CSV table of C-alpha atoms in Angstrom, one decimal:
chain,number,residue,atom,x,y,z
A,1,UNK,CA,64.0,-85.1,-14.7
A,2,UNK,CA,61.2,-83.3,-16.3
A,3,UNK,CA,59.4,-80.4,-14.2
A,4,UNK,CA,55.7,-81.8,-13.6
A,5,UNK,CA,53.1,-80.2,-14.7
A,6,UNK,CA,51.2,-78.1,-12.0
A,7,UNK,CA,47.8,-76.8,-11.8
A,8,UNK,CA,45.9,-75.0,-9.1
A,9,UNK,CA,42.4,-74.6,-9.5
A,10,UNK,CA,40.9,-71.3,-7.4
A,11,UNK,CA,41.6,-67.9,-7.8
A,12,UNK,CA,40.6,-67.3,-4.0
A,13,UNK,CA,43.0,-66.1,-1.8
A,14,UNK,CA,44.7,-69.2,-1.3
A,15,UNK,CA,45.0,-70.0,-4.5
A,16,UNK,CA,46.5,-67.0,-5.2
A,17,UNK,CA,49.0,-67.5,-2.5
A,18,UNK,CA,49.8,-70.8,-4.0
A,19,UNK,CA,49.9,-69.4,-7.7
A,20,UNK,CA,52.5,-66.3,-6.2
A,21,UNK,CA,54.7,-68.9,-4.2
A,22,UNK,CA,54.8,-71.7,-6.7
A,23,UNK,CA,54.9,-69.8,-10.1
A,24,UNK,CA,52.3,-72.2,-11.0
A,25,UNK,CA,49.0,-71.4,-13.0
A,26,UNK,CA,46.0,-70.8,-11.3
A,27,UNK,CA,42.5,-71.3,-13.1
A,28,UNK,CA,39.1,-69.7,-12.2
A,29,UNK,CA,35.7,-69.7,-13.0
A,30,UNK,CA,34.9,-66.0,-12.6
A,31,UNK,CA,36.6,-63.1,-14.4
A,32,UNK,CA,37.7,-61.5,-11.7
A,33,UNK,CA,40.5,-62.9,-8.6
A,34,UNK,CA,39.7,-63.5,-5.2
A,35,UNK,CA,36.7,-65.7,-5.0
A,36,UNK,CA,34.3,-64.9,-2.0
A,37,UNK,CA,36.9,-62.4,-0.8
A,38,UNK,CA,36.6,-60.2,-3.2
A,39,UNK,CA,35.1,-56.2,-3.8
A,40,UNK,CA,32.3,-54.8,-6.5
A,41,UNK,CA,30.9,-51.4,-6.7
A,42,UNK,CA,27.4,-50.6,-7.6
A,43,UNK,CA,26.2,-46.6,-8.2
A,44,UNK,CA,23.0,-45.5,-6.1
A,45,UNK,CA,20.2,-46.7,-8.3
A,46,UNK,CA,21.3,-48.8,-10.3
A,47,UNK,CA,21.7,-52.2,-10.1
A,48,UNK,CA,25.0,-53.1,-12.4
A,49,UNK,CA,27.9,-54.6,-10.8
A,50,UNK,CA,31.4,-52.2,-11.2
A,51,UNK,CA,34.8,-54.5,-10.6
A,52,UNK,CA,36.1,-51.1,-9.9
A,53,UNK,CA,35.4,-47.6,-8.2
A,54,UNK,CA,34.4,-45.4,-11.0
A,55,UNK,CA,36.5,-42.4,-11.2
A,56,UNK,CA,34.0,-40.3,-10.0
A,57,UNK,CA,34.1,-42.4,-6.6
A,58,UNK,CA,30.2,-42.1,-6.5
A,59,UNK,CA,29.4,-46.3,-5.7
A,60,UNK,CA,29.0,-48.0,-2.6
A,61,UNK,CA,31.5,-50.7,-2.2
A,62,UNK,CA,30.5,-54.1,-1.0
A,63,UNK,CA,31.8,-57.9,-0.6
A,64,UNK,CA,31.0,-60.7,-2.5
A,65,UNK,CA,30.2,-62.4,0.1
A,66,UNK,CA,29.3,-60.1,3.2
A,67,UNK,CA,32.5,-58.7,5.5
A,68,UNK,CA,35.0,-60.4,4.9
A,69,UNK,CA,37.6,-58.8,7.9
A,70,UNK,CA,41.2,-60.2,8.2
A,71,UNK,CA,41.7,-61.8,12.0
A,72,UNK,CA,44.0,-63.6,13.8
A,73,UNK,CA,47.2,-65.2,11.6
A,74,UNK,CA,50.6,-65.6,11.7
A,75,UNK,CA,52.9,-62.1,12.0
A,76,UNK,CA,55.1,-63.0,9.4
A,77,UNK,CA,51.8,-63.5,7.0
A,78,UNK,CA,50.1,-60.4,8.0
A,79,UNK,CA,53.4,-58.6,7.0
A,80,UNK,CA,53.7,-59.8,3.3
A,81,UNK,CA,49.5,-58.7,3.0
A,82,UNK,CA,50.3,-55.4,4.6
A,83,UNK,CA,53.2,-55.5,1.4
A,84,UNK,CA,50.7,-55.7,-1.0
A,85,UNK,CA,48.0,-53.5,0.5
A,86,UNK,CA,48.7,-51.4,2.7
A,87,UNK,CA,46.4,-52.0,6.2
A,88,UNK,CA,44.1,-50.1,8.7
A,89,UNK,CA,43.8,-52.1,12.5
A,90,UNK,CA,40.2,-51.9,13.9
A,91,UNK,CA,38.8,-53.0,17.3
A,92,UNK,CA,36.2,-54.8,17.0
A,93,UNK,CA,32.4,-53.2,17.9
A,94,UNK,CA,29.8,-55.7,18.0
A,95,UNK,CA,27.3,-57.4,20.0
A,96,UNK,CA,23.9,-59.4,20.1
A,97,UNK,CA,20.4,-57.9,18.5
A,98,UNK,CA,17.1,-58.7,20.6
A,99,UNK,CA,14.6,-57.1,17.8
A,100,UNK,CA,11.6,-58.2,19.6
A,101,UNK,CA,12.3,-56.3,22.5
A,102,UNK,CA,14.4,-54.0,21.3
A,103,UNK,CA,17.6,-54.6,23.7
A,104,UNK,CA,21.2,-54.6,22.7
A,105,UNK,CA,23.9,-56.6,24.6
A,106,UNK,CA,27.6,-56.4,23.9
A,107,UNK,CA,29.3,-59.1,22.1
A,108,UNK,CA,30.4,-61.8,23.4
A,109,UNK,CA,27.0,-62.0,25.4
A,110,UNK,CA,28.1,-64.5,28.2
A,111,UNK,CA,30.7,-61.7,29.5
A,112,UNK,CA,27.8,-58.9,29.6
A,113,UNK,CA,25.1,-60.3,31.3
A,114,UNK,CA,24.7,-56.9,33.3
A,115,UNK,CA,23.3,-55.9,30.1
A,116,UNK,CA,20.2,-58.5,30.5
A,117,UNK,CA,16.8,-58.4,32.8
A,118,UNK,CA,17.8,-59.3,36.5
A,119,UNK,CA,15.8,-63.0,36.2
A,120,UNK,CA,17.9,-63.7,33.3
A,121,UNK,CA,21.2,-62.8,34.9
A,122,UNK,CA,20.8,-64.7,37.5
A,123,UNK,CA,20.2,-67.8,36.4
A,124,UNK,CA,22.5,-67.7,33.6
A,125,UNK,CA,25.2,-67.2,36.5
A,126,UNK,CA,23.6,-70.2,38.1
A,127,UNK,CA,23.8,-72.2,35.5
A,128,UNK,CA,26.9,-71.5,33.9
A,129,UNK,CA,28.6,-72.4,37.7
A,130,UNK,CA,27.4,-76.0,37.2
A,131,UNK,CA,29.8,-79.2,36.9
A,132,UNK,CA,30.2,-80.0,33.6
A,133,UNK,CA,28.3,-83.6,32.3
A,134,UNK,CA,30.9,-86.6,32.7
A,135,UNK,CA,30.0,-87.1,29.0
A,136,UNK,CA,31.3,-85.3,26.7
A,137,UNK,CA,28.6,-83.9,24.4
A,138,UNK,CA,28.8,-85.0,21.2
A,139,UNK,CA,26.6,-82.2,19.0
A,140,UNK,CA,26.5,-78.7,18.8
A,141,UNK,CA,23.5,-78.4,20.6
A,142,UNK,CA,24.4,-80.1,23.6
A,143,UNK,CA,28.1,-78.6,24.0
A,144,UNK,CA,25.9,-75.3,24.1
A,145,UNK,CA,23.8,-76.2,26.0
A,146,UNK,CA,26.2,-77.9,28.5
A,147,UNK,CA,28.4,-74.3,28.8
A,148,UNK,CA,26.1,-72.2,29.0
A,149,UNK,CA,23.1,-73.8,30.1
A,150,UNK,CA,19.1,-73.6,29.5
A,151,UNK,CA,18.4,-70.1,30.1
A,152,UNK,CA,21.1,-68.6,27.6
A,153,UNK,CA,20.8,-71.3,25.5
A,154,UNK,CA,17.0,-70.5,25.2
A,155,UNK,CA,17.9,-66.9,24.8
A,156,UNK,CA,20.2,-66.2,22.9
A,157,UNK,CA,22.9,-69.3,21.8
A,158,UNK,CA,20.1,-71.6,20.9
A,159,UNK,CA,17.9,-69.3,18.0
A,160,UNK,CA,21.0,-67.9,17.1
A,161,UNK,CA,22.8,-71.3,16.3
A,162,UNK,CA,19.5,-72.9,14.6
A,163,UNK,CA,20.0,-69.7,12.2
A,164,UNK,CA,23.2,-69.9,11.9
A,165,UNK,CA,23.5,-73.6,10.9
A,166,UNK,CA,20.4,-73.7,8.8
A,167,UNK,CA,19.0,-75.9,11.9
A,168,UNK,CA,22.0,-78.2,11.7
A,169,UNK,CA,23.1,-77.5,15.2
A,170,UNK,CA,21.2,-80.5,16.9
A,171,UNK,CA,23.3,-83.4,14.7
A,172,UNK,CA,26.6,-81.6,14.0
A,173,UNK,CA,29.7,-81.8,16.1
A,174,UNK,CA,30.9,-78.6,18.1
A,175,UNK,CA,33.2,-76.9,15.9
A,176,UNK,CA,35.0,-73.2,16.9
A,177,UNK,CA,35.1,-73.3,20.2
A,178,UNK,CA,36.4,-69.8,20.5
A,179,UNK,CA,33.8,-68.6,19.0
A,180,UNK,CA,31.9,-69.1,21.8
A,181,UNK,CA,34.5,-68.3,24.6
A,182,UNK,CA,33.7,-68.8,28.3
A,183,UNK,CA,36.1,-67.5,31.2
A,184,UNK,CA,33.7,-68.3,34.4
A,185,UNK,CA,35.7,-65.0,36.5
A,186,UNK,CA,34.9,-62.7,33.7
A,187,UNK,CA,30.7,-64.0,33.0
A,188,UNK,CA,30.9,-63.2,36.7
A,189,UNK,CA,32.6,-59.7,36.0
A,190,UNK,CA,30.5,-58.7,33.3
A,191,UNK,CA,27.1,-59.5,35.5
A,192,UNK,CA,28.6,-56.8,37.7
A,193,UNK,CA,29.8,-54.0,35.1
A,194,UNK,CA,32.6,-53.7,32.3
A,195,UNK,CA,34.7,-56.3,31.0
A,196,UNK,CA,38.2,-56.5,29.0
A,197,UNK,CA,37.5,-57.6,25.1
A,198,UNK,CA,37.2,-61.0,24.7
A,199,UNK,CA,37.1,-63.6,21.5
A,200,UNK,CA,38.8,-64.3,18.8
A,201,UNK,CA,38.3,-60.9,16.2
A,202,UNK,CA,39.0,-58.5,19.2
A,203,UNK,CA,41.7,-56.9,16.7
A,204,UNK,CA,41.3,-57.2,13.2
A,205,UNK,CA,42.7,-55.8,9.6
A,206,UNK,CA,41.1,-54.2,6.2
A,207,UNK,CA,42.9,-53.2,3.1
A,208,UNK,CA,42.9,-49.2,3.0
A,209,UNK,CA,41.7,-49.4,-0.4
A,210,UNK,CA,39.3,-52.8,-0.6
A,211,UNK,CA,39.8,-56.2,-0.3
A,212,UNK,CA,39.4,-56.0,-4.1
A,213,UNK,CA,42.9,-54.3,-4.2
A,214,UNK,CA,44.6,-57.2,-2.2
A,215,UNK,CA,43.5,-59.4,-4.4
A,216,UNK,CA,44.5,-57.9,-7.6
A,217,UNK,CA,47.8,-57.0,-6.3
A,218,UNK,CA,48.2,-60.6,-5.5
A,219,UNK,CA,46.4,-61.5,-9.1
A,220,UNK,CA,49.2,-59.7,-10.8
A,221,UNK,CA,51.9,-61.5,-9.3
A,222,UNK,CA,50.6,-65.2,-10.8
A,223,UNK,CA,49.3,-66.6,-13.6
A,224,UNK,CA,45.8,-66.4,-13.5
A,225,UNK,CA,43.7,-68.1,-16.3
A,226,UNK,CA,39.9,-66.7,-15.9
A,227,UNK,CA,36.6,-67.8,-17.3
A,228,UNK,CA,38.0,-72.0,-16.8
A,229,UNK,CA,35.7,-73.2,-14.4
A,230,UNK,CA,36.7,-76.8,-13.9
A,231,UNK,CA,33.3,-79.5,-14.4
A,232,UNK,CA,35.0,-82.4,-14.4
A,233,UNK,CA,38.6,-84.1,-13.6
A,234,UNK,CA,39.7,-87.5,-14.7
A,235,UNK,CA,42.3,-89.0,-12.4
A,236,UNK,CA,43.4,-92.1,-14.4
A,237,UNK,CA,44.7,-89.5,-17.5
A,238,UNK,CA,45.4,-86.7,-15.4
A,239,UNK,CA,43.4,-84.0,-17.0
A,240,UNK,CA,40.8,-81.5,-15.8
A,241,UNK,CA,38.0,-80.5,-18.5
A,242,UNK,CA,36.7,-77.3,-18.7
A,243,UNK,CA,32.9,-75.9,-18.9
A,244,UNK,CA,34.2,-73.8,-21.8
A,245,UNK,CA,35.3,-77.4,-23.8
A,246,UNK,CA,38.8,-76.9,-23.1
A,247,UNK,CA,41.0,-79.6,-21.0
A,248,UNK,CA,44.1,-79.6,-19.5
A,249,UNK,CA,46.9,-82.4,-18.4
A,250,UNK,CA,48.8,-82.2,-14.9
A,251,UNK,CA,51.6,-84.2,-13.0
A,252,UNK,CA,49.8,-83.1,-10.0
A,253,UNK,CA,47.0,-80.9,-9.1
A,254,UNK,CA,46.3,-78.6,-6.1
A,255,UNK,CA,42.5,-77.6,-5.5
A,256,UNK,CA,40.9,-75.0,-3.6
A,257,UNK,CA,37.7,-76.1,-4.6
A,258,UNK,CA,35.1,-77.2,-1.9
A,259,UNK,CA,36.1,-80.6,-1.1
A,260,UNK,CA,33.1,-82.4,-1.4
A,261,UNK,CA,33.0,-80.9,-5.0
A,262,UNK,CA,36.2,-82.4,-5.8
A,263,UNK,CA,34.9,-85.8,-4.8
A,264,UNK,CA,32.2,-85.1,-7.1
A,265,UNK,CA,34.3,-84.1,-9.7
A,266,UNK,CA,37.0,-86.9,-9.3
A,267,UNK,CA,34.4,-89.7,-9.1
A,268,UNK,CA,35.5,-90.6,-6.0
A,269,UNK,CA,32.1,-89.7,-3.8
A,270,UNK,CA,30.8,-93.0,-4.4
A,271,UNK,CA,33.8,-94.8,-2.7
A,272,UNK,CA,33.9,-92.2,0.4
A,273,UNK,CA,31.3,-92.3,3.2
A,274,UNK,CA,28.6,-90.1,2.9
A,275,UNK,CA,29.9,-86.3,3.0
A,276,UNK,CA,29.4,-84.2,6.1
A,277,UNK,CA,27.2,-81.0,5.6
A,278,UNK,CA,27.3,-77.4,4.8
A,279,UNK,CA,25.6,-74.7,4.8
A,280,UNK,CA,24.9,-71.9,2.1
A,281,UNK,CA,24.1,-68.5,2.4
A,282,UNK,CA,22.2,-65.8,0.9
A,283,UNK,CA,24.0,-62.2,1.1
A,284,UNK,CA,21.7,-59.4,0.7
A,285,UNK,CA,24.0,-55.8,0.5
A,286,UNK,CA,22.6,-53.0,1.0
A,287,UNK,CA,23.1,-49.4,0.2
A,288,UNK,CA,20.7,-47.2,1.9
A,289,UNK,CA,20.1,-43.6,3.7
A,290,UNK,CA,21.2,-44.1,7.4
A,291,UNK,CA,18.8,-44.4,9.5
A,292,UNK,CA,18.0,-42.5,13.3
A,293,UNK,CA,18.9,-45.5,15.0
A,294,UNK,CA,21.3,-46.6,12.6
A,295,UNK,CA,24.0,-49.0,15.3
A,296,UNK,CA,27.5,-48.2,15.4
A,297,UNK,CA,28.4,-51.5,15.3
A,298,UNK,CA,30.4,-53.2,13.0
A,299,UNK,CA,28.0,-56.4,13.2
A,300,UNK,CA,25.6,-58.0,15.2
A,301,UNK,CA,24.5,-61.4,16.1
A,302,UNK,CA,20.4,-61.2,15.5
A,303,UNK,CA,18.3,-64.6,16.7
A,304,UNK,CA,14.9,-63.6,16.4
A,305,UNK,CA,15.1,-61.3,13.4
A,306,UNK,CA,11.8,-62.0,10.7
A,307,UNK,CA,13.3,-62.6,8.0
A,308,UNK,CA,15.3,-65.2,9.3
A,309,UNK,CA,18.8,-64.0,8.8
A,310,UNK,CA,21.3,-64.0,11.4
A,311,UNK,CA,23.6,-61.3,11.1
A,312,UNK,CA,24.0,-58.1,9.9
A,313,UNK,CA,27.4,-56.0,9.4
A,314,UNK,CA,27.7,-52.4,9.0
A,315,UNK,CA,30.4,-52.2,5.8
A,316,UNK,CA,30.4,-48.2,6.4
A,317,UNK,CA,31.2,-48.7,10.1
A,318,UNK,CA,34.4,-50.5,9.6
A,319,UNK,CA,35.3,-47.3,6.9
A,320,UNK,CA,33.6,-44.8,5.2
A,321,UNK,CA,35.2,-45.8,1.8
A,322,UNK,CA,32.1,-48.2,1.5
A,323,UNK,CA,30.3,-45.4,0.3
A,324,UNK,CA,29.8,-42.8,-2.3
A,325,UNK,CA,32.5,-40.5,-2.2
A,326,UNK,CA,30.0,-37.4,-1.7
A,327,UNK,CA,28.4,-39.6,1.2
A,328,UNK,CA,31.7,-40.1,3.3
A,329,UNK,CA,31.9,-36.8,5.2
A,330,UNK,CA,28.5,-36.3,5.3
A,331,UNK,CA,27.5,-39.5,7.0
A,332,UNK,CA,24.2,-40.1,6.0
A,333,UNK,CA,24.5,-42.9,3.9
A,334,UNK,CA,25.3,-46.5,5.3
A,335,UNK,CA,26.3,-49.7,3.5
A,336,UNK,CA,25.3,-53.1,4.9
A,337,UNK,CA,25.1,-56.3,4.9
A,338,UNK,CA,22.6,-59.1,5.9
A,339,UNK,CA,23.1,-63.2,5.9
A,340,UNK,CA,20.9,-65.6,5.9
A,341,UNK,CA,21.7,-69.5,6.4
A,342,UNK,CA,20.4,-72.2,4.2
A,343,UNK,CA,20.8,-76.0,3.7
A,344,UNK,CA,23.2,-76.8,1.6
A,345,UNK,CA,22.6,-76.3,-1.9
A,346,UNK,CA,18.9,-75.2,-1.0
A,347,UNK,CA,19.5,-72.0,-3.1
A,348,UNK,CA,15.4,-70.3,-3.1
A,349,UNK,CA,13.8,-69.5,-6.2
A,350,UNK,CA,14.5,-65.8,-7.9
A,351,UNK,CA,11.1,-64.8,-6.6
A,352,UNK,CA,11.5,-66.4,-3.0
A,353,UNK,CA,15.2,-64.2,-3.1
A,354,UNK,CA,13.3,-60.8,-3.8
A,355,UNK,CA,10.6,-61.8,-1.4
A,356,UNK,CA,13.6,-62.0,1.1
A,357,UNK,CA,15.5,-58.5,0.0
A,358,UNK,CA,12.1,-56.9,0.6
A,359,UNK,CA,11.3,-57.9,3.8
A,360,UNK,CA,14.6,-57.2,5.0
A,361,UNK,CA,14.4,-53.6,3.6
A,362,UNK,CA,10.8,-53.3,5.4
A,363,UNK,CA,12.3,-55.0,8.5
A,364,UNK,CA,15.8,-52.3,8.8
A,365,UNK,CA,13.6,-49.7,8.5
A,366,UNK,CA,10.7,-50.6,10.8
A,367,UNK,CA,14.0,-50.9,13.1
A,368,UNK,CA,15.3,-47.5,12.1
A,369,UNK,CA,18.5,-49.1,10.8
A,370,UNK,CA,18.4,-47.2,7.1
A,371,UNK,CA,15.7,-44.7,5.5
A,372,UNK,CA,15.0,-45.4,1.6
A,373,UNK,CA,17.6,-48.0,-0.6
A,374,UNK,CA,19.4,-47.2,-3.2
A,375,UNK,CA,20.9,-50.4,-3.9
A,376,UNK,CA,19.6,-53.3,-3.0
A,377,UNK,CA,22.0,-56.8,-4.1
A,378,UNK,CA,21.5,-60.1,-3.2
A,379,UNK,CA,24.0,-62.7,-3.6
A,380,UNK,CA,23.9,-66.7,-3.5
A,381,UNK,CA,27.4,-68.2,-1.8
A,382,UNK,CA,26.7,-71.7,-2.6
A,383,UNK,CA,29.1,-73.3,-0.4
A,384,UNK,CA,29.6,-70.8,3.1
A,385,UNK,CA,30.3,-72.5,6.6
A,386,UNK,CA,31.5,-76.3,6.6
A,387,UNK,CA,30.6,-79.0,9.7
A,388,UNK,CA,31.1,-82.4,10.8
A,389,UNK,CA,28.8,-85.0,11.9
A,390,UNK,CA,30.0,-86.7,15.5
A,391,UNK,CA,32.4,-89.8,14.7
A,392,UNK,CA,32.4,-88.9,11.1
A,393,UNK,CA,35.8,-90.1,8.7
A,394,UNK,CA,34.6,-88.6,5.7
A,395,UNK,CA,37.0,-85.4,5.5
A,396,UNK,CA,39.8,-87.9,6.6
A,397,UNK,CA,38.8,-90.5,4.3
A,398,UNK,CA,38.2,-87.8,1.4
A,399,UNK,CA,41.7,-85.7,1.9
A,400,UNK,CA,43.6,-89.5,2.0
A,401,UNK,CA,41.3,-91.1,-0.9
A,402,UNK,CA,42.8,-87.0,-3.2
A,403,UNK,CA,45.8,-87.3,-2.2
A,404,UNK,CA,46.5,-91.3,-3.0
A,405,UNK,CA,45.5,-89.7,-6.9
A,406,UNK,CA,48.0,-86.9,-6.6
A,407,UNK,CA,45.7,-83.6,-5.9
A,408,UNK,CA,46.6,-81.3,-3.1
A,409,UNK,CA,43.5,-80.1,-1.1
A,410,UNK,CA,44.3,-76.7,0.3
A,411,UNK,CA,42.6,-73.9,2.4
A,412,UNK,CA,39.5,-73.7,4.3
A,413,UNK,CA,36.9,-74.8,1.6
A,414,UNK,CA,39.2,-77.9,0.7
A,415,UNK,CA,40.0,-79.4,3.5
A,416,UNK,CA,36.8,-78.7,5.5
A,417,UNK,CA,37.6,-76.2,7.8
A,418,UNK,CA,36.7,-72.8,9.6
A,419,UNK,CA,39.7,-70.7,9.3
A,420,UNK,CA,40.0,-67.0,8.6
A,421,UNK,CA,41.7,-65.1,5.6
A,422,UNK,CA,45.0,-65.1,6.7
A,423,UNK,CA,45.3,-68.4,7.5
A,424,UNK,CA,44.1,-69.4,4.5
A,425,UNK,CA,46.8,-67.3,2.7
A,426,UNK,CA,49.3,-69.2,4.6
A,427,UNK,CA,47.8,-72.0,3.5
A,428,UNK,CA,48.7,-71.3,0.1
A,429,UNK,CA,52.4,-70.0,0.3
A,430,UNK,CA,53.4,-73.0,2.3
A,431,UNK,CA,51.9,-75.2,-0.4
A,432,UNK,CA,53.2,-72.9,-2.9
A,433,UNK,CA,57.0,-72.7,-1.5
A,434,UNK,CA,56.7,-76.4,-1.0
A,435,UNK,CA,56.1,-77.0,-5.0
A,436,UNK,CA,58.8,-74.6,-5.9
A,437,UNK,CA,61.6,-76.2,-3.5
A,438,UNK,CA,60.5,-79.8,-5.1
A,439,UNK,CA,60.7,-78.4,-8.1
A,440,UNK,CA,64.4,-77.2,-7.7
A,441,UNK,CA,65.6,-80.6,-6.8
């Protein structure tokens, strides 16, 4: 028998992982590997994109698409990543932003309440000691407000989540529970005083030299066709067409495209039911003078920010490599970035974009965060978080309706799903190691 014909379409990390496991091709729109994880460099001042440190060193390093921190995963994964880039382990530092009042809670919130006004604390310990409804709540917005109950809800979990979700929280089903952990004995601990960590990125990894260098180390291991961003694939023939004109034939395709892209680009949307939501978001990186009250955090959870963003991470935090070389012993630079949530697809106008990088400048240092830019770099990640509707089949009906036409959905974008980076490599080498066993047969 004839080996099929493979492609993969994404050069993300799973993709990769499939590419390195399988021996298969991989195409990708961009020119460079690693999709949303992935590094740039941009010198104070300027505004060019680098997709490598100059040799001088003097560039702030930033994500594509904000911090992008490996969590969580399987050991045996975690070793072959730490093969090809070598790893640093940090503990997490991060908590929850009141801006309008200026007060600073640990993260998660709900096991720090000593760190709230005395009112507060005690009803949120009132609250969160209440039976459980005998209904299970069905959206987002009820499950939080059902654990946690109105007065954190209306504080913190509540703003935050409408940011979060682009407003979505109210008709979406709860997703990531341990996200949003809650051990009754320690919220009852941490209304007294200190706390063990808790949640889910307690420990987590960074390359030592960029996510960027995982990526190409991975890259150079696999086939990787750049500059083929698929527009179109027609299932009866079993070809995928190409923006740049070009088309190519398959046995069977694996996709780490967005899924409801791929049901777009199959023609199958029209049989499916109507596709649950997603949000977008808008990454605004920032390279800036550090400011006097500059956190130490690595992120922070903001609900009542402005601007409207949700979160900001401190890049420089995590390791000083983020900045220019000159700024990394003396400390007085920071790199950062902000998110901000939108309806999917609702990407805002070029103007509306600057109008946002602005008053997010203004609003760091009216905080004190940073002194004066020197890089300021949005970017637009069209398809960011993934959610259900309560009851919904569609990602069933859409993963069964791919597959019946012989394309593999794989990783967290294709098959709908809130998983971290190492996961999402394993995703890929057990697809990958799967099509090279069947193709020894």
């Amino acid at each position: 028998m004839a080996d099929p014909t493979v492609l993969i379409l994404g050069a993300g990390v799973t993709g990769l992982a499939a590419g390195y496991a399988s021996g298969r091709p991989v195409y990708e729109a961009a020119a460079v590997p690693g999709g949303i994880c992935s590094s740039y460099y941009v010198r104070p001042g300027t505004a060019e994109r680098l997709p490598a440190p100059p040799e001088d060193g003097e560039a702030y390093r930033f994500e594509l698409g904000g911090g992008h921190w490996i969590f969580g995963g399987d050991p045996a994964v975690l070793r072959f990543l730490g093969g090809l880039a070598p790893m640093r382990v940090y503990h997490r530092r991060s908590g929850v932003y009141f801006r309008e009042e200026g007060r600073y809670v640990p993260f998660p919130l709900q096991y720090h309440l000593a760190a709230l006004d005395e009112a507060t604390r005690a009803a949120a310990l009132r609250e969160i000691d209440a039976p459980p409804p005998e209904t299970p709540p069905e959206t987002m917005a009820a499950w939080i407000a059902s654990r946690f109950g109105p007065t954190l809800t209306r504080r913190f979990f509540g703003p935050f989540h409408a940011r979060y979700t682009a407003g979505l929280w109210t008709e979406i089903a709860p997703q990531d529970p341990y996200k949003s952990p809650l051990d009754r004995a320690l919220v009852r601990q941490g209304a007294e005083g200190a706390v063990p960590e808790a949640g889910y990125n307690v420990r987590f990894l960074y390359p030592e030299e960029g996510l960027d260098a995982l990526a190409r180390r991975l890259a150079a291991r696999t086939a990787v066709y750049y500059g083929r961003h698929a527009v179109e694939i027609d299932l009866g023939r079993r070809r995928v067409r190409f923006e740049d004109g070009t088309a190519e034939g398959y046995d069977l395709l694996v996709s780490t495209l967005p899924l409801h892209a791929m049901m777009q680009m199959t023609g199958l949307a029209a049989e499916a039911p109507p596709p649950d939501p997603y949000t977008s978001v808008l990454v605004v990186n920032v390279g800036a003078e550090r400011g006097p009250r500059c956190p130490d955090d690595h992120w922070l959870y903001l609900p009542d920010t402005g601007a409207g963003h949700f979160r900001v991470g401190c890049y420089s935090n995590v390791d000083p490599g983020f900045l220019p070389c000159s700024a990394q012993e003396r400390g007085d630079r920071v790199a950062l970035y902000v998110e901000r949530a939108f309806p999917g697809g609702a990407r805002p106008a070029a103007d509306e974009t600057d109008a946002f990088a602005r008053e997010v400048v203004e609003e760091l240092q009216a905080d004190g965060w940073i002194g004066a830019p020197e890089v300021v770099d949005p970017t637009w990640i069209e398809t960011a978080y993934t959610w259900t509707r309560p009851g919904s089949r569609w990602r069933t009906e859409a993963l069964g309706r791919l597959e019946a036409q012989g394309v593999v959905m794989t990783g967290r974008y294709a098959r709908w799903t809130f998983q971290g980076i190492a996961d999402s490599v394993r995703d890929g080498l057990a697809v990958g190691a799967t099509l090279r066993e069947a193709a020894r047969r």
